[in-house]
PDB file of C-alpha atoms in Angstrom:
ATOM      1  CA  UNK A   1       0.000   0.000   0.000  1.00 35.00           C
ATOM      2  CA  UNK A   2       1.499   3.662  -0.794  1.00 40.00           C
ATOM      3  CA  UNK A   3      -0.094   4.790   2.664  1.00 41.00           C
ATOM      4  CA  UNK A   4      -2.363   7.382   0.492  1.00 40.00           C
ATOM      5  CA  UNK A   5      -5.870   7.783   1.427  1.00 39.00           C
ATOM      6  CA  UNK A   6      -8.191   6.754  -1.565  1.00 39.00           C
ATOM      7  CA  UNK A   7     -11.121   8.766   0.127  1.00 43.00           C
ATOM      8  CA  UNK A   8      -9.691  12.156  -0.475  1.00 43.00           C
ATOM      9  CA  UNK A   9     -11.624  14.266   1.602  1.00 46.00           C
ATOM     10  CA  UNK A  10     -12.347  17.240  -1.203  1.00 47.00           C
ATOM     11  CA  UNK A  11     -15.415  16.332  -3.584  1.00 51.00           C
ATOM     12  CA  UNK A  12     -14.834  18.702  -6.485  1.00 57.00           C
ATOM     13  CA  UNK A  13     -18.960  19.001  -6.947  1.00 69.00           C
ATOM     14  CA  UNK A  14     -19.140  21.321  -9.883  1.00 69.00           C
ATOM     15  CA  UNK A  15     -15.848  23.654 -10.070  1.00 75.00           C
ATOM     16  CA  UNK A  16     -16.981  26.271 -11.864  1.00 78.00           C
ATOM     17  CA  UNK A  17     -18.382  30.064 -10.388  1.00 83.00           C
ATOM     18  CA  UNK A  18     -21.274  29.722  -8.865  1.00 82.00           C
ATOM     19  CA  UNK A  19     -21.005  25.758  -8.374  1.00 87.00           C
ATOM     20  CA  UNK A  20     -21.353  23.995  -6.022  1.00 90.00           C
ATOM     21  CA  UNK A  21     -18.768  21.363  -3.483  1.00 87.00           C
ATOM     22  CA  UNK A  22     -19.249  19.368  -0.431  1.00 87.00           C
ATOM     23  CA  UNK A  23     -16.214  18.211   2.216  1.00 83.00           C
ATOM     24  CA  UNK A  24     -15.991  15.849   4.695  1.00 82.00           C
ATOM     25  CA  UNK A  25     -19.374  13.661   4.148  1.00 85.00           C
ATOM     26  CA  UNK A  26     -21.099  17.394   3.697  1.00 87.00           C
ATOM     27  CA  UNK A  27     -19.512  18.868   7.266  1.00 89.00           C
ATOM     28  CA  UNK A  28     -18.690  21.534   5.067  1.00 90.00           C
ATOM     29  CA  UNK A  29     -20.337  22.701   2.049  1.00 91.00           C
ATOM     30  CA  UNK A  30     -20.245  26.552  -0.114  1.00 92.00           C
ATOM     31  CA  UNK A  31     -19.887  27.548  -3.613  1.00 92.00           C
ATOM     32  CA  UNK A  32     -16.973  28.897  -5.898  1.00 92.00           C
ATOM     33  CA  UNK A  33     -17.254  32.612  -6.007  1.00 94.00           C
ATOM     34  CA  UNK A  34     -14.429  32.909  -8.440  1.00 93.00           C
ATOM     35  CA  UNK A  35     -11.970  30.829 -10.068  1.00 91.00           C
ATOM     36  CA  UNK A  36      -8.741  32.234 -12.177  1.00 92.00           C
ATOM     37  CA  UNK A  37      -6.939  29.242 -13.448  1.00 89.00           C
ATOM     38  CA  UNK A  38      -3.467  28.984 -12.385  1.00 89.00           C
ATOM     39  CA  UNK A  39      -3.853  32.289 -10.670  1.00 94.00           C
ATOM     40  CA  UNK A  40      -6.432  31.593  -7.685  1.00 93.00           C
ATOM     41  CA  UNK A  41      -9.883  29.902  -6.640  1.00 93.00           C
ATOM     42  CA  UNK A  42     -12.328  32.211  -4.085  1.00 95.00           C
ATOM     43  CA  UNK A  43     -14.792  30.309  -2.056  1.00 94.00           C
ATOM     44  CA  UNK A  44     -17.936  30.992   0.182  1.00 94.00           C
ATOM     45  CA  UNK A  45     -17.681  27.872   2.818  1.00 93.00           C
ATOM     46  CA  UNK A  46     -19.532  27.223   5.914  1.00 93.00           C
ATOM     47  CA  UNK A  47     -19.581  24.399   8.764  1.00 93.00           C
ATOM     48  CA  UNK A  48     -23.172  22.366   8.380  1.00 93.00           C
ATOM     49  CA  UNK A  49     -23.528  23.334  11.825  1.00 92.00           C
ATOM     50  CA  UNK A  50     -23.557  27.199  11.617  1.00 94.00           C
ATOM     51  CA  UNK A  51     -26.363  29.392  11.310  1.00 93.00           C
ATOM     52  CA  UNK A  52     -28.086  28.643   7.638  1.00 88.00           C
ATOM     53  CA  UNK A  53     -26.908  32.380   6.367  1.00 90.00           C
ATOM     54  CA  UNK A  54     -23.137  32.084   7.877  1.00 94.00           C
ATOM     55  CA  UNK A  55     -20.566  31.742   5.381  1.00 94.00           C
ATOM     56  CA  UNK A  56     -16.290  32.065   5.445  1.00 96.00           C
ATOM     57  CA  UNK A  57     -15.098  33.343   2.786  1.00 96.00           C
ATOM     58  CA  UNK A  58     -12.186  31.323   1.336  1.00 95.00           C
ATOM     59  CA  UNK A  59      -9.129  32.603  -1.286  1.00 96.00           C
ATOM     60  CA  UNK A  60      -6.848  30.260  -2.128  1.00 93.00           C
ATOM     61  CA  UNK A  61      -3.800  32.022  -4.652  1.00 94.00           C
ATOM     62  CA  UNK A  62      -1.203  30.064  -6.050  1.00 91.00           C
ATOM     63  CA  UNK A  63       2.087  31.580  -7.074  1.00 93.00           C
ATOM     64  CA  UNK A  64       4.277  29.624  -9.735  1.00 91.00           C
ATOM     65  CA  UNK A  65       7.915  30.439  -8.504  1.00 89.00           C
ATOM     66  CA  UNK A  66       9.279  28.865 -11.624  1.00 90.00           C
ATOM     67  CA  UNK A  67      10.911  25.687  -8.966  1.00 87.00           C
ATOM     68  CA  UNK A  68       7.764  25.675  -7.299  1.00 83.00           C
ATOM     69  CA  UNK A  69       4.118  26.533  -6.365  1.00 84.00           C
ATOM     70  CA  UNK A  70       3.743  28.780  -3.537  1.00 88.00           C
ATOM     71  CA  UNK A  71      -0.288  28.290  -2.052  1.00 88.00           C
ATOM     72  CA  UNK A  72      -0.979  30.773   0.145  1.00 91.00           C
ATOM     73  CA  UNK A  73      -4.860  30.533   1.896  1.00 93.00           C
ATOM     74  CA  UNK A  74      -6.942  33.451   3.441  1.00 96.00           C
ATOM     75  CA  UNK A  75     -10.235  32.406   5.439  1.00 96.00           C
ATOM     76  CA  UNK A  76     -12.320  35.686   6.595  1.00 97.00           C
ATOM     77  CA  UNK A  77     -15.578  35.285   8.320  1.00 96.00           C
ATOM     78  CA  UNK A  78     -15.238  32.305  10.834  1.00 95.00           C
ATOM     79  CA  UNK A  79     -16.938  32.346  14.221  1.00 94.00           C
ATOM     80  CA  UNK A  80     -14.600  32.908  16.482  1.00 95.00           C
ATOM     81  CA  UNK A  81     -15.844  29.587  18.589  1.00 93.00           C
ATOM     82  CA  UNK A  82     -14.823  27.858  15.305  1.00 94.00           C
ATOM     83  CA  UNK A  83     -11.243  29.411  14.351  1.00 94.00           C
ATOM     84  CA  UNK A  84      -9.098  26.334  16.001  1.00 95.00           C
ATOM     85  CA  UNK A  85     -10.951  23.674  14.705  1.00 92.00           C
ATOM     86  CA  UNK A  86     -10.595  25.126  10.901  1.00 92.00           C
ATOM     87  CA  UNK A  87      -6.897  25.662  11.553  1.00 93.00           C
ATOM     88  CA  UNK A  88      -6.452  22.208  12.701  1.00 91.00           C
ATOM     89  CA  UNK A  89      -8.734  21.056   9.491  1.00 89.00           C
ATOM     90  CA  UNK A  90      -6.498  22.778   6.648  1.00 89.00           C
ATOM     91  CA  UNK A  91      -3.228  21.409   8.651  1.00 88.00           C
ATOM     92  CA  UNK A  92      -4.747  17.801   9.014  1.00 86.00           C
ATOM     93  CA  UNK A  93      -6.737  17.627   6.061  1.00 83.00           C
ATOM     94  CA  UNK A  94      -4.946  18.956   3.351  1.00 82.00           C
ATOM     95  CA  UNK A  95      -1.625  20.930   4.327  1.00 83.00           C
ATOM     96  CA  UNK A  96      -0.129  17.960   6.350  1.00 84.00           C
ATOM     97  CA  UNK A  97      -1.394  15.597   3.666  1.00 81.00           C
ATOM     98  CA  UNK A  98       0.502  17.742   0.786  1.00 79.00           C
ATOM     99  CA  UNK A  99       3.516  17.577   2.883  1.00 80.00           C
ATOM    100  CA  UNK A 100       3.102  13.768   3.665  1.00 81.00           C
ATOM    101  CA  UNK A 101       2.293  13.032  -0.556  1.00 82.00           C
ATOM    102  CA  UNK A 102       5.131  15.429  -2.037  1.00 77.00           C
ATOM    103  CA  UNK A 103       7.834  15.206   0.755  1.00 73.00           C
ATOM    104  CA  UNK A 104       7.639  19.187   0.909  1.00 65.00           C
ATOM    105  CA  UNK A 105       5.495  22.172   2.230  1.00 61.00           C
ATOM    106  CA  UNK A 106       5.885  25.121   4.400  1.00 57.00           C
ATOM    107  CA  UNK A 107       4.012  24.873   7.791  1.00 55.00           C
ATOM    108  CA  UNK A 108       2.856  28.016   8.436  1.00 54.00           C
ATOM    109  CA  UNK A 109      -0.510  29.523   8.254  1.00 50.00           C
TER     110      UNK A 109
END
């Protein structure tokens, strides 16, 4: 086994503005907002358990260094009772997990 989780925990749902994705078994769910190929992807995201009008909002910009892809992520909008458990989500869920496939990645957020 290559020790890489089949069940990839990001559902693409329809990438495109104004479509639709679902996370985590639908724990999380938004829409695209705005996508720039190679440039950057803006999201509107929200826990299933917050209020039915709550939303983050969500950029994620990626910089080609011409050795590398810098990814940098902005979340704005997250209950502050929520903050440490979306931290520990990007780390566990998809920053860790880039490090842990590639070999490589910065640990700061």
């Amino acid at each position: 086994s290559s020790g890489i989780n089949a069940e990839w925990p990001l559902r693409p749902g329809d990438p495109r503005e104004s479509g639709k994705f679902s996370l985590l078994g639908g724990a999380i769910s938004g829409s695209f907002l705005e996508i720039q190929p190679s440039k950057s992807i803006q999201l509107h995201w929200r826990f299933q358990d917050w209020p039915a009008d709550m939303h983050s909002s969500v950029t994620l910009t990626f910089k080609d260094t011409g050795t590398s892809t810098e990814l940098s992520l902005n979340q704005v909008g997250v209950p502050q009772y929520s903050v440490e458990q979306i931290k520990s989500g990007w780390y566990k869920y998809y920053f860790n997990a880039i490090k842990m496939t590639f070999g490589y990645g910065s640990s700061t957020l």
